Amino acid sequence: MTSATSRPAPGESPSPRPGPRPKPAPPSGAPVRVTGAQSLVRSLEAVGCEVVFGIPGGTILPAYDPLLDSTKVRHVLVRHEQGAGHAATGYAQATGKVGVCMATSGPGATNLVTPLADANMDSVPVVAITGQQTRGLIGTDAFQEADICGITMPITKHNFLVTDPAEIPRAIAEAFHLASTGRPGPVLVDIPKDVLQEMTSFSWPPELRLPGYRPTTRPHGKQVREAAKLIAAAKRPVLYVGGGVIKAEASAELLRLAEETKIPVVTTLMARGAFPDSHPQHLGMPGMHGTVAAVAAMQKSDLLVALGARFDDRVTGQLSTFAPDAQVVHADIDPAEISKNRRADVPIVGDCKEIITELIDAVRTEKENSKRTVDLAPWWEQLDALRGTFPLGYDWPEDGTLSPQYVIERIGALTPADTLFTAGVGQHQMWAAQFIKYESPRTWINSGGLGTMGYAVPAAMGAKAGVPDVQVWAIDGDGCFQMTNQELATCAIEGIPIKVAVINNGNLGMVRQWQTLFYGERYSNTDLGTHKHRIPDFVLLAEALGCAGLRAESKEEVDAVIQQAMEINDRPVVIDFVVGKDAQVWPMVAAGTGNSEIMAARGIRPLFDEDE
C-alpha cells in the first residue's frame, strides 16, 4: 500500500509491501507442506486472482500473513466490507474476470450480504472468502460467529464451509469455476480459523468434484431452427437483449444477427453497450424508464427474440398485458429462467454467443429454403415515427437551477469514447442510462436487479483497479454517495484515481418523484439537507478524503469543471453538481401498470392509435 503523499502514477500498481520473499513454488502437482492459510493464498495465485478487496479481522487474520508475501495478488484495504463486495463486482463487470472479496466472521461476513445479493441478481462472478470461528466453537454462539453459509444460501450460486485444510485448493478452484461458468454468480467460501492455521499438503491443480453441475452451452439445433422459422416469418419482430449477451461476450455476434435480419434492437438496463447506441437499428432501453420507441416496439411486436434476458418486471410492466400478440423465442444459459415469467414458444438453453452464432446461419438457411422475405419496412415506419415523435429529452428547471440531465449528457459528450461509467440507484442512474451513449460492452456498470444505493463509488474503485488505463466515472446521487463515500479514502491511498459526479439535488430524488406523482406532493423524509444546509459540503468532504473537490452550480460552469476533473489523474476527483430538486425521469411506466400506459411529462400517452 502506498501513502497519500506518494501515490503511484495513474494505472500503476502500488509497490509491493516489504516482507520476506515467498519460497519458490514446487513443480506443478508436487505436494508441499504449508498452513491452510498459505494453501489459500497459493490457490488464489493459481486461479489467476489479481486483486482482493477486503478487511482483516480475527478469524481471517491467518490468511493475511501469507497474503503479505504474495507478489501476484494485490490486496486493497477497503473501509467497509460492503465496499469490498461492490468493488469485487465492479472489477468483475469491467474485466469479465472473477472478482474477489475477503472478510472476517460475524459482522465482517454479514456486511457482504448486500453485495452478494446484488451480484446474484445481476449474474456477476464473485468469490467471497470469509473467516469463521474455529471448528470446535461452531454452533456455540462464539464471539463473532455467524452462520454465513446459511445466511447466504438464497443469494449465492453456491457456498462452501471448508472443515479440512486439505480441501482448500479444491474449494477455491471449484468456487472460481462455479462463479464464472454457466450463469455467472457469487460463490462464498467460509473457512474456520483453525483450518487456516493447521498444516496441510498443497498441490495444484486439484480434482474438481461437482456432480450434476454441467451447464449447457451448446444450443439444441432443432430449437435454433424453429427460432429461425419464426424470425423469417415475423412482421413485427424485436431483438430483446439482456445482460447475458455481455456476460457471454456476444456483442459482435449480436451485431451480425441484427444486421443480417434488419430487426430492431432494444437493450435492457443491464445490457447497455451490448449493441451500439449509434446504430440505426437500436431503439434504446425498454422498460419503466425506457424510450417510447423501445417500449412500443415490444408491446406491439409479433415476435420477441429474448437473448440473455429474464422478462424482469421493470421491463414488462404488468405481465398480463405485456406484448399480448407476441410469440417468444427465449434464449438463456439458465434453464430456470425459460418460461419463468413469460411462456416461451421456442426455448433455447445455451450460451448466447453460441446461440446467436448458430441462429445467424439458421436464419440464412431458412430464408434460402423458404424463398420468402417479409418486408419489415411498414414496421420500421411505425417505429421511426415513434422515435421522431417521442425522442428522449428534458426541460430546464423553471427556477433557473442546473439541469441534472444536462450535466450527465455533457459528461458523456466530453469524456473519451472508452470511458467506463458506474452508477448508484435512482434518478441519476436512469439519466445516466438515457443520456450517455454506450457504444461497447462493459462501459456501463450499475446495480440493476437489487437496486443497491451506494453501489457507484466502490464499483468504480473495483473497475478502475481492473482496467487502470481507462477513465472511470461514478455517476452518483447525493443520497447514494453518503452511503459509501468512505471508499474514496481507499482510492486515494491505493492510487485508484476514479472520478465521481455527485448529482446533488438535495433529496432522495426517485422517492421524491413518486411522492410528487402518487402521494400528493407530501414529501415525507426525502430532504437530505445537502442543499438547504450544505451538510455535508461535498467539496470539503472530498478534500478530507484525499481527493480533489470541485463544484458546479450553473450551466456555464459544467464543461469547464468536467475538463478540470479529467486533467487531474494523481488522485480521485469529486464534483458536486448542485442541480434542481424537481427534475423527474421521463418516460415512466408506473409500477403495477401496463406498458401501454407509458407516461410522458405531460401525462399518459397511448403508444398506438386503436385502429393500428
Coordinates of C-alpha atoms in Angstrom, one line a residue:
M1 CA 0.0 0.0 0.0
T2 CA 1.3 3.5 -0.8
S3 CA 0.7 6.5 1.3
A4 CA -1.4 9.5 0.3
T5 CA 1.8 11.5 -0.1
S6 CA 3.5 9.1 -2.5
R7 CA 0.7 7.9 -4.8
P8 CA 1.6 5.8 -7.8
A9 CA 1.1 7.2 -11.3
P10 CA -2.3 6.6 -12.9
G11 CA -2.6 2.9 -13.9
E12 CA 0.4 2.0 -11.9
S13 CA 0.0 -0.5 -9.0
P14 CA 1.5 0.4 -5.7
S15 CA 4.9 -1.0 -5.0
P16 CA 5.0 -4.4 -3.2
R17 CA 4.9 -4.3 0.5
P18 CA 8.1 -5.1 2.3
G19 CA 8.4 -8.5 3.8
P20 CA 10.0 -11.9 3.4
R21 CA 10.0 -13.2 -0.2
P22 CA 8.0 -16.4 -0.6
K23 CA 9.8 -19.6 -1.3
P24 CA 9.9 -20.8 -4.9
A25 CA 6.8 -23.0 -5.6
P26 CA 7.5 -26.6 -6.3
P27 CA 6.8 -28.2 -9.7
S28 CA 3.1 -28.2 -10.6
G29 CA 1.4 -31.2 -8.9
A30 CA 4.2 -31.9 -6.4
P31 CA 2.8 -31.6 -2.8
V32 CA 4.3 -29.2 -0.3
R33 CA 3.7 -28.7 3.4
V34 CA 2.1 -25.4 4.2
T35 CA -0.5 -23.9 6.5
G36 CA -4.1 -23.8 5.4
A37 CA -3.7 -20.0 5.0
Q38 CA -0.7 -20.5 2.8
S39 CA -2.7 -23.0 0.8
L40 CA -5.4 -20.4 0.4
V41 CA -3.1 -17.8 -1.0
R42 CA -1.3 -20.2 -3.3
S43 CA -4.7 -21.3 -4.6
L44 CA -5.7 -17.7 -5.3
E45 CA -2.5 -17.2 -7.2
A46 CA -3.0 -20.4 -9.1
V47 CA -6.5 -19.5 -10.3
G48 CA -5.3 -16.1 -11.6
C49 CA -6.7 -13.9 -8.9
E50 CA -5.1 -10.4 -9.4
V51 CA -6.7 -8.4 -6.6
V52 CA -8.6 -9.0 -3.4
F53 CA -10.7 -6.3 -1.7
G54 CA -11.1 -6.9 2.0
I55 CA -10.5 -6.0 5.7
P56 CA -8.6 -8.3 8.1
G57 CA -10.2 -9.4 11.4
G58 CA -9.7 -12.1 14.0
T59 CA -10.8 -15.3 12.1
I60 CA -9.4 -14.4 8.7
L61 CA -6.2 -13.0 10.1
P62 CA -4.1 -16.2 9.5
A63 CA -4.8 -15.7 5.7
Y64 CA -3.5 -12.1 5.8
D65 CA 0.0 -13.2 6.9
P66 CA 0.9 -15.1 3.8
L67 CA -1.0 -12.6 1.7
L68 CA 1.6 -10.1 2.7
D69 CA 4.2 -12.1 0.8
S70 CA 2.3 -12.6 -2.4
T71 CA 3.8 -10.9 -5.5
K72 CA 0.8 -11.9 -7.6
V73 CA -2.2 -10.9 -5.5
R74 CA -2.8 -7.3 -4.7
H75 CA -4.8 -6.6 -1.6
V76 CA -6.9 -3.4 -1.4
L77 CA -7.8 -2.5 2.2
V78 CA -11.3 -1.1 2.0
R79 CA -13.1 0.9 4.7
H80 CA -16.2 -1.3 4.9
E81 CA -16.9 -4.8 3.8
Q82 CA -19.8 -3.7 1.7
G83 CA -17.3 -1.6 -0.3
A84 CA -15.2 -4.8 -0.7
G85 CA -18.1 -6.7 -2.2
H86 CA -19.2 -3.9 -4.6
A87 CA -15.6 -3.4 -5.6
A88 CA -15.3 -7.1 -6.5
T89 CA -18.5 -6.8 -8.5
G90 CA -17.2 -3.7 -10.3
Y91 CA -13.9 -5.4 -11.1
A92 CA -15.8 -8.4 -12.5
Q93 CA -18.2 -6.4 -14.6
A94 CA -15.3 -4.3 -16.0
T95 CA -12.9 -7.2 -16.8
G96 CA -15.1 -10.2 -17.3
K97 CA -12.9 -12.0 -14.7
V98 CA -13.9 -13.2 -11.2
G99 CA -13.9 -10.5 -8.5
V100 CA -12.7 -11.5 -5.1
C101 CA -13.5 -10.0 -1.7
M102 CA -12.5 -11.1 1.8
A103 CA -13.8 -10.6 5.3
T104 CA -13.7 -11.9 8.8
S105 CA -16.5 -13.8 10.5
G106 CA -19.7 -12.4 12.1
P107 CA -20.2 -8.7 11.1
G108 CA -17.5 -8.8 8.5
A109 CA -19.2 -11.6 6.7
T110 CA -22.7 -10.2 7.1
N111 CA -21.6 -6.9 5.7
L112 CA -21.0 -8.8 2.5
V113 CA -24.6 -9.9 2.3
T114 CA -25.9 -6.9 0.3
P115 CA -23.1 -7.1 -2.4
L116 CA -23.6 -10.8 -2.7
A117 CA -27.3 -10.4 -3.2
D118 CA -26.6 -7.7 -5.7
A119 CA -24.1 -9.9 -7.6
N120 CA -26.6 -12.8 -7.5
M121 CA -29.4 -10.7 -9.1
D122 CA -27.1 -9.3 -11.8
S123 CA -25.3 -12.6 -12.5
V124 CA -21.8 -11.3 -11.6
P125 CA -18.9 -13.8 -11.0
V126 CA -17.7 -13.0 -7.5
V127 CA -15.9 -15.2 -4.9
A128 CA -16.2 -14.1 -1.3
I129 CA -13.8 -15.6 1.2
T130 CA -14.8 -15.4 4.9
G131 CA -13.2 -16.4 8.1
Q132 CA -15.2 -18.5 10.6
Q133 CA -14.9 -19.4 14.2
T134 CA -12.8 -22.5 15.0
R135 CA -14.4 -25.8 14.3
G136 CA -14.9 -26.6 18.0
L137 CA -16.8 -23.4 18.6
I138 CA -19.2 -23.5 15.6
G139 CA -22.7 -23.6 16.9
T140 CA -21.9 -22.2 20.3
D141 CA -22.7 -18.6 19.6
A142 CA -19.0 -17.8 20.0
F143 CA -17.6 -14.3 19.5
Q144 CA -18.2 -13.0 16.0
E145 CA -19.8 -16.3 14.9
A146 CA -22.5 -16.2 12.2
D147 CA -23.8 -19.0 10.0
I148 CA -22.8 -17.1 6.8
C149 CA -23.4 -20.2 4.7
G150 CA -26.9 -20.4 5.9
I151 CA -27.4 -16.7 5.7
T152 CA -26.2 -16.5 2.1
M153 CA -27.7 -19.7 0.8
P154 CA -30.6 -17.9 -1.1
I155 CA -28.3 -15.2 -2.5
T156 CA -25.3 -17.2 -3.8
K157 CA -24.9 -19.6 -6.6
H158 CA -23.2 -22.0 -4.1
N159 CA -21.2 -21.8 -0.9
F160 CA -18.7 -23.9 1.0
L161 CA -17.8 -24.4 4.6
V162 CA -14.3 -25.9 4.5
T163 CA -13.6 -28.0 7.5
D164 CA -10.4 -29.8 6.2
P165 CA -7.4 -27.7 5.2
A166 CA -6.5 -30.3 2.5
E167 CA -9.8 -29.3 0.8
I168 CA -8.9 -25.6 0.4
P169 CA -7.4 -25.8 -3.1
R170 CA -10.3 -27.8 -4.4
A171 CA -12.8 -25.4 -2.7
I172 CA -11.1 -22.3 -4.3
A173 CA -10.9 -24.0 -7.7
E174 CA -14.5 -25.1 -7.6
A175 CA -15.6 -21.6 -6.4
F176 CA -14.0 -19.9 -9.3
H177 CA -15.3 -22.5 -11.7
L178 CA -18.8 -22.2 -10.4
A179 CA -18.7 -18.4 -10.3
S180 CA -17.5 -18.0 -13.9
T181 CA -19.3 -20.7 -15.8
G182 CA -22.9 -21.3 -16.8
R183 CA -24.9 -18.4 -15.5
P184 CA -22.3 -16.4 -13.6
G185 CA -22.9 -15.6 -9.9
P186 CA -21.4 -15.2 -6.5
V187 CA -19.9 -18.1 -4.5
L188 CA -18.8 -17.9 -0.9
V189 CA -16.0 -19.9 0.8
D190 CA -16.2 -19.9 4.6
I191 CA -13.0 -21.2 6.3
P192 CA -12.7 -21.7 10.1
K193 CA -9.7 -20.0 11.7
D194 CA -8.1 -23.3 12.9
V195 CA -8.4 -24.7 9.4
L196 CA -6.3 -21.8 8.2
Q197 CA -3.7 -22.4 10.9
E198 CA -3.4 -26.2 10.5
M199 CA -0.6 -27.7 8.5
T200 CA -1.6 -29.5 5.2
S201 CA -0.3 -30.5 1.9
F202 CA -0.7 -28.2 -1.1
S203 CA -0.7 -29.4 -4.7
W204 CA -2.2 -27.9 -7.9
P205 CA -4.3 -28.5 -9.8
P206 CA -6.9 -30.2 -7.6
E207 CA -9.6 -32.5 -9.0
L208 CA -13.0 -30.8 -9.3
R209 CA -15.9 -32.7 -7.8
L210 CA -19.1 -31.1 -8.9
P211 CA -21.5 -33.9 -9.6
G212 CA -24.6 -32.7 -11.5
Y213 CA -23.1 -29.3 -12.5
R214 CA -23.0 -29.4 -16.3
P215 CA -24.1 -26.1 -17.7
T216 CA -25.5 -26.4 -21.2
T217 CA -23.5 -24.1 -23.6
R218 CA -24.3 -25.6 -27.0
P219 CA -27.9 -25.0 -28.0
H220 CA -30.2 -27.7 -29.4
G221 CA -30.1 -27.4 -33.2
K222 CA -33.8 -28.1 -33.6
Q223 CA -34.8 -25.3 -31.3
V224 CA -32.5 -22.9 -33.2
R225 CA -34.1 -23.9 -36.5
E226 CA -37.6 -23.4 -35.0
A227 CA -36.5 -19.9 -33.9
A228 CA -35.2 -19.1 -37.3
K229 CA -38.5 -20.1 -38.8
L230 CA -40.3 -17.6 -36.5
I231 CA -37.8 -14.9 -37.3
A232 CA -38.2 -15.4 -41.0
A233 CA -42.0 -15.1 -40.8
A234 CA -42.3 -12.3 -38.3
K235 CA -43.7 -8.9 -39.5
R236 CA -43.0 -7.0 -36.2
P237 CA -40.0 -8.7 -34.6
V238 CA -37.8 -7.3 -31.8
L239 CA -34.5 -8.4 -30.5
Y240 CA -34.8 -8.1 -26.7
V241 CA -31.3 -8.0 -25.4
G242 CA -30.3 -8.6 -21.8
G243 CA -27.2 -8.6 -19.8
G244 CA -26.5 -12.2 -20.7
V245 CA -25.2 -11.1 -24.1
I246 CA -22.4 -9.1 -22.4
K247 CA -21.6 -12.0 -20.0
A248 CA -21.3 -14.3 -23.0
E249 CA -19.0 -11.8 -24.8
A250 CA -21.5 -12.0 -27.7
S251 CA -21.8 -8.3 -28.8
A252 CA -20.1 -8.9 -32.1
E253 CA -22.4 -11.8 -32.9
L254 CA -25.5 -9.7 -31.9
L255 CA -24.4 -7.0 -34.3
R256 CA -24.1 -9.6 -37.1
L257 CA -27.6 -11.0 -36.3
A258 CA -29.2 -7.6 -36.2
E259 CA -27.7 -6.5 -39.5
E260 CA -28.5 -9.9 -41.1
T261 CA -32.2 -9.7 -40.1
K262 CA -32.7 -5.9 -40.0
I263 CA -34.7 -6.5 -36.8
P264 CA -34.9 -3.6 -34.3
V265 CA -32.9 -4.0 -31.1
V266 CA -33.7 -2.9 -27.5
T267 CA -31.1 -3.2 -24.8
T268 CA -32.1 -3.5 -21.1
L269 CA -30.5 -1.6 -18.3
M270 CA -28.0 -4.4 -17.8
A271 CA -27.3 -4.6 -21.5
R272 CA -26.5 -1.0 -22.3
G273 CA -23.4 -1.1 -24.6
A274 CA -24.1 -4.6 -25.8
F275 CA -25.3 -3.0 -29.1
P276 CA -24.1 0.4 -30.2
D277 CA -26.4 3.3 -29.3
S278 CA -25.4 5.0 -32.6
H279 CA -26.6 2.1 -34.7
P280 CA -29.8 3.0 -36.6
Q281 CA -31.5 -0.3 -35.6
H282 CA -31.1 0.5 -31.9
L283 CA -34.4 1.8 -30.3
G284 CA -32.8 2.3 -26.9
M285 CA -33.7 0.9 -23.5
P286 CA -37.1 -0.7 -22.8
G287 CA -39.0 -0.8 -19.5
M288 CA -40.1 1.5 -16.7
H289 CA -37.9 4.4 -17.9
G290 CA -37.2 3.3 -21.4
T291 CA -37.7 5.1 -24.6
V292 CA -41.2 5.3 -26.0
A293 CA -40.0 3.6 -29.2
A294 CA -38.4 0.7 -27.3
V295 CA -41.5 0.2 -25.1
A296 CA -43.8 0.4 -28.0
A297 CA -41.8 -2.0 -30.2
M298 CA -42.0 -4.7 -27.5
Q299 CA -45.7 -4.0 -26.8
K300 CA -46.8 -4.3 -30.4
S301 CA -44.4 -6.9 -31.6
D302 CA -45.5 -10.2 -33.1
L303 CA -42.1 -11.9 -32.1
L304 CA -39.8 -11.2 -29.2
V305 CA -36.4 -12.8 -29.5
A306 CA -35.1 -12.6 -25.9
L307 CA -31.3 -13.1 -25.7
G308 CA -29.9 -13.4 -22.2
A309 CA -32.8 -11.5 -20.7
R310 CA -35.3 -12.6 -18.0
F311 CA -38.5 -10.7 -18.6
D312 CA -38.0 -8.6 -15.4
D313 CA -40.9 -6.7 -14.1
R314 CA -39.2 -3.4 -14.7
V315 CA -39.2 -4.4 -18.4
T316 CA -42.6 -6.0 -18.8
G317 CA -44.7 -3.8 -16.5
Q318 CA -48.0 -5.6 -15.7
L319 CA -47.1 -9.0 -17.0
S320 CA -50.6 -10.0 -18.1
T321 CA -50.8 -7.1 -20.6
F322 CA -47.2 -7.3 -21.8
A323 CA -46.7 -7.8 -25.6
P324 CA -50.0 -9.6 -26.0
D325 CA -49.6 -10.5 -29.7
A326 CA -46.0 -11.7 -29.5
Q327 CA -44.6 -15.2 -29.8
V328 CA -41.5 -15.6 -27.8
V329 CA -38.1 -17.1 -28.5
H330 CA -36.3 -17.2 -25.2
A331 CA -32.5 -18.0 -25.2
D332 CA -30.7 -18.2 -21.9
I333 CA -28.0 -20.2 -20.3
D334 CA -30.1 -20.7 -17.2
P335 CA -32.9 -23.1 -17.9
A336 CA -34.7 -21.9 -14.7
E337 CA -35.3 -18.5 -16.5
I338 CA -37.0 -20.0 -19.5
S339 CA -40.8 -19.5 -19.2
K340 CA -40.4 -18.4 -15.6
N341 CA -42.3 -15.2 -16.2
R342 CA -43.5 -15.4 -19.8
R343 CA -44.1 -18.7 -21.6
A344 CA -41.6 -19.3 -24.4
D345 CA -42.9 -20.7 -27.7
V346 CA -39.3 -21.7 -28.6
P347 CA -37.0 -22.2 -25.6
I348 CA -33.3 -22.3 -26.3
V349 CA -30.9 -23.2 -23.5
G350 CA -27.2 -22.4 -24.1
D351 CA -24.5 -19.8 -24.2
C352 CA -25.7 -16.6 -26.0
K353 CA -22.5 -16.4 -28.1
E354 CA -23.1 -19.9 -29.4
I355 CA -26.8 -19.5 -29.8
I356 CA -26.5 -16.3 -31.8
T357 CA -23.8 -17.7 -34.0
E358 CA -25.9 -20.7 -34.9
L359 CA -29.0 -18.5 -35.2
I360 CA -27.3 -16.4 -37.9
D361 CA -26.6 -19.5 -40.0
A362 CA -30.1 -20.9 -39.4
V363 CA -31.8 -17.7 -40.4
R364 CA -29.8 -17.5 -43.7
T365 CA -30.7 -21.2 -44.4
E366 CA -34.4 -20.6 -43.6
K367 CA -34.6 -17.6 -46.0
E368 CA -32.9 -19.6 -48.8
N369 CA -35.1 -22.6 -48.3
S370 CA -38.4 -20.8 -47.9
K371 CA -37.7 -18.4 -50.8
R372 CA -39.6 -15.7 -49.0
T373 CA -38.7 -12.4 -47.3
V374 CA -41.0 -10.5 -45.0
D375 CA -40.9 -6.8 -45.7
L376 CA -40.1 -5.0 -42.4
A377 CA -40.5 -1.5 -44.0
P378 CA -44.0 -0.9 -42.5
W379 CA -42.8 -2.0 -39.1
W380 CA -39.8 0.4 -39.3
E381 CA -42.1 3.2 -40.5
Q382 CA -44.1 2.9 -37.3
L383 CA -41.0 2.7 -35.1
D384 CA -39.3 5.6 -36.8
A385 CA -42.4 7.7 -36.4
L386 CA -42.4 7.0 -32.7
R387 CA -38.7 7.8 -32.5
G388 CA -39.3 11.1 -34.2
T389 CA -42.4 12.0 -32.1
F390 CA -41.0 10.9 -28.7
P391 CA -37.3 11.4 -28.6
L392 CA -35.5 11.5 -25.2
G393 CA -35.3 15.0 -23.9
Y394 CA -35.8 17.2 -20.9
D395 CA -36.9 20.6 -19.8
W396 CA -34.7 23.0 -17.9
P397 CA -35.9 23.8 -14.4
E398 CA -38.2 26.8 -14.3
D399 CA -36.4 28.2 -11.3
G400 CA -33.2 28.6 -13.2
T401 CA -31.3 25.8 -11.4
L402 CA -28.9 23.4 -13.2
S403 CA -30.5 20.6 -15.2
P404 CA -29.2 17.2 -13.9
Q405 CA -29.8 15.6 -17.3
Y406 CA -27.7 18.3 -19.0
V407 CA -24.8 17.6 -16.6
I408 CA -24.9 13.8 -17.3
E409 CA -25.3 14.5 -21.1
R410 CA -22.2 16.7 -21.0
I411 CA -20.1 14.2 -19.1
G412 CA -20.9 11.6 -21.7
A413 CA -20.1 14.0 -24.5
L414 CA -16.7 15.3 -23.1
T415 CA -15.2 12.0 -21.8
P416 CA -13.2 9.6 -24.0
A417 CA -15.1 7.0 -26.1
D418 CA -13.8 4.1 -23.9
T419 CA -14.8 5.7 -20.6
L420 CA -16.4 3.3 -18.1
F421 CA -19.3 4.6 -16.1
T422 CA -20.8 3.2 -12.9
A423 CA -23.9 4.5 -11.3
G424 CA -25.7 4.4 -8.0
V425 CA -29.5 3.8 -7.9
G426 CA -32.3 6.3 -8.5
Q427 CA -32.9 9.2 -10.9
H428 CA -29.2 9.7 -11.7
Q429 CA -29.0 6.1 -12.7
M430 CA -31.8 6.4 -15.2
W431 CA -30.5 9.6 -16.6
A432 CA -27.0 8.0 -17.0
A433 CA -28.6 5.1 -18.8
Q434 CA -30.6 7.5 -21.0
F435 CA -28.3 10.4 -21.8
I436 CA -24.9 8.8 -22.1
K437 CA -24.2 7.0 -25.3
Y438 CA -22.8 3.5 -24.9
E439 CA -21.0 2.0 -27.9
S440 CA -19.3 -1.0 -26.5
P441 CA -19.9 -3.6 -23.8
R442 CA -18.5 -3.3 -20.2
T443 CA -18.7 0.5 -20.3
W444 CA -21.8 0.7 -18.2
I445 CA -21.9 -0.9 -14.7
N446 CA -24.8 -0.5 -12.3
S447 CA -27.0 -2.3 -9.8
G448 CA -29.9 -3.5 -11.9
G449 CA -31.8 -6.3 -10.1
L450 CA -31.3 -5.4 -6.5
G451 CA -31.2 -1.6 -6.9
T452 CA -28.5 -1.0 -4.3
M453 CA -27.9 2.5 -3.2
G454 CA -24.2 3.2 -2.5
Y455 CA -23.1 1.0 -5.4
A456 CA -21.3 3.5 -7.6
V457 CA -18.2 4.6 -5.7
P458 CA -16.9 1.1 -4.6
A459 CA -17.9 -0.4 -8.0
A460 CA -15.9 2.3 -9.7
M461 CA -13.0 1.6 -7.5
G462 CA -13.1 -2.1 -8.4
A463 CA -13.5 -1.3 -12.1
K464 CA -10.5 1.1 -12.1
A465 CA -8.4 -1.5 -10.3
G466 CA -9.3 -3.9 -13.1
V467 CA -8.9 -1.6 -16.1
P468 CA -6.4 1.1 -14.8
D469 CA -5.8 2.6 -18.2
V470 CA -9.4 3.5 -18.8
Q471 CA -11.1 6.6 -17.4
V472 CA -13.7 5.6 -14.8
W473 CA -16.6 7.9 -13.7
A474 CA -19.1 7.2 -11.0
I475 CA -22.4 9.0 -11.6
D476 CA -23.9 9.2 -8.1
G477 CA -26.7 10.9 -6.2
D478 CA -26.2 12.8 -3.0
G479 CA -28.2 10.1 -1.2
C480 CA -26.2 7.2 -2.6
F481 CA -22.9 9.0 -2.2
Q482 CA -23.4 9.4 1.5
M483 CA -23.7 5.6 1.9
T484 CA -20.2 4.5 0.7
N485 CA -18.1 7.6 0.0
Q486 CA -15.6 6.4 2.6
E487 CA -14.1 4.2 -0.1
L488 CA -12.7 7.4 -1.7
A489 CA -10.1 7.2 1.1
T490 CA -9.2 3.8 -0.1
C491 CA -8.9 5.1 -3.7
A492 CA -6.7 8.0 -2.6
I493 CA -4.3 5.8 -0.6
E494 CA -4.2 2.9 -3.1
G495 CA -3.7 5.1 -6.1
I496 CA -7.1 4.4 -7.8
P497 CA -8.0 7.8 -9.4
I498 CA -11.7 7.5 -10.1
K499 CA -13.9 10.5 -10.9
V500 CA -17.2 11.0 -9.1
A501 CA -20.0 13.2 -10.3
V502 CA -22.4 13.8 -7.5
I503 CA -25.8 14.8 -8.9
N504 CA -26.8 16.8 -5.8
N505 CA -30.5 17.6 -5.9
G506 CA -30.8 17.8 -2.1
N507 CA -33.2 14.9 -2.0
L508 CA -33.8 11.2 -2.4
G509 CA -34.8 12.1 -5.9
M510 CA -36.6 9.0 -7.2
V511 CA -38.5 8.6 -3.9
R512 CA -39.4 12.3 -4.2
Q513 CA -40.6 11.8 -7.8
W514 CA -43.0 9.1 -6.6
Q515 CA -44.2 11.4 -3.8
T516 CA -44.8 14.0 -6.4
L517 CA -46.8 11.7 -8.7
F518 CA -48.6 9.4 -6.3
Y519 CA -48.6 10.9 -2.8
G520 CA -50.0 14.4 -3.4
E521 CA -46.6 16.1 -3.1
R522 CA -46.3 15.1 0.5
Y523 CA -42.5 15.0 0.8
S524 CA -42.1 12.8 3.9
N525 CA -38.4 12.3 4.8
T526 CA -36.8 12.8 1.4
D527 CA -35.0 16.2 2.0
L528 CA -31.3 15.3 2.7
G529 CA -30.2 18.8 3.7
T530 CA -27.4 18.9 1.2
H531 CA -29.0 21.9 -0.4
K532 CA -30.5 23.7 2.5
H533 CA -27.6 23.3 4.9
R534 CA -24.9 22.1 2.6
I535 CA -24.4 19.2 5.1
P536 CA -22.1 17.7 4.2
D537 CA -20.1 20.1 2.0
F538 CA -19.1 17.6 -0.7
V539 CA -16.1 19.6 -1.8
L540 CA -14.7 19.8 1.7
L541 CA -15.5 16.1 2.3
A542 CA -13.7 15.2 -0.9
E543 CA -10.6 17.1 0.2
A544 CA -10.7 15.4 3.6
L545 CA -10.8 12.0 1.9
G546 CA -7.7 12.8 -0.1
C547 CA -9.5 13.8 -3.3
A548 CA -9.8 16.9 -5.4
G549 CA -13.1 18.6 -4.7
L550 CA -14.8 20.7 -7.3
R551 CA -18.3 22.3 -7.7
A552 CA -20.6 23.5 -10.5
E553 CA -23.9 25.3 -10.0
S554 CA -24.6 26.8 -13.4
K555 CA -24.7 25.7 -17.0
E556 CA -21.7 27.9 -17.8
E557 CA -19.5 26.0 -15.3
V558 CA -20.3 22.5 -16.3
D559 CA -17.9 21.9 -19.3
A560 CA -15.0 23.6 -17.6
V561 CA -15.3 21.6 -14.4
I562 CA -15.6 18.3 -16.3
Q563 CA -12.4 19.3 -18.2
Q564 CA -10.7 20.2 -15.0
A565 CA -11.6 16.8 -13.5
M566 CA -10.2 15.0 -16.5
E567 CA -6.9 16.8 -16.1
I568 CA -6.4 15.5 -12.5
N569 CA -5.1 12.0 -12.5
D570 CA -2.9 11.7 -9.4
R571 CA -5.9 11.4 -7.0
P572 CA -9.7 10.8 -7.2
V573 CA -11.9 13.7 -8.1
V574 CA -15.3 14.6 -6.7
I575 CA -17.5 17.1 -8.5
D576 CA -20.5 18.5 -6.6
F577 CA -23.1 19.3 -9.3
V578 CA -25.8 21.3 -7.5
V579 CA -28.9 20.7 -9.6
G580 CA -32.6 21.4 -9.3
K581 CA -34.7 19.4 -6.9
D582 CA -37.8 18.9 -9.1
A583 CA -36.4 17.3 -12.2
Q584 CA -38.1 14.0 -13.0
V585 CA -37.3 10.9 -15.0
W586 CA -39.4 10.5 -18.2
P587 CA -40.8 8.5 -19.8
M588 CA -42.2 6.4 -17.0
V589 CA -44.4 3.3 -16.7
A590 CA -45.7 3.4 -13.1
A591 CA -45.3 0.2 -11.1
G592 CA -48.3 -2.1 -11.5
T593 CA -49.5 -0.6 -14.8
G594 CA -49.1 -1.9 -18.3
N595 CA -46.5 -0.6 -20.8
S596 CA -49.3 0.9 -22.9
E597 CA -49.9 3.4 -20.1
I598 CA -46.5 5.0 -20.5
M599 CA -46.3 8.5 -19.0
A600 CA -44.6 11.4 -20.6
A601 CA -44.0 14.7 -18.7
R602 CA -47.5 16.0 -19.7
G603 CA -49.5 12.9 -18.8
I604 CA -50.4 9.4 -20.2
R605 CA -50.0 8.9 -23.9
P606 CA -51.2 5.9 -25.9
L607 CA -48.4 4.2 -27.9
F608 CA -50.6 3.5 -30.9
D609 CA -54.0 4.5 -32.2
E610 CA -56.7 2.0 -31.5
D611 CA -57.1 1.2 -35.2
E612 CA -53.5 0.3 -35.8

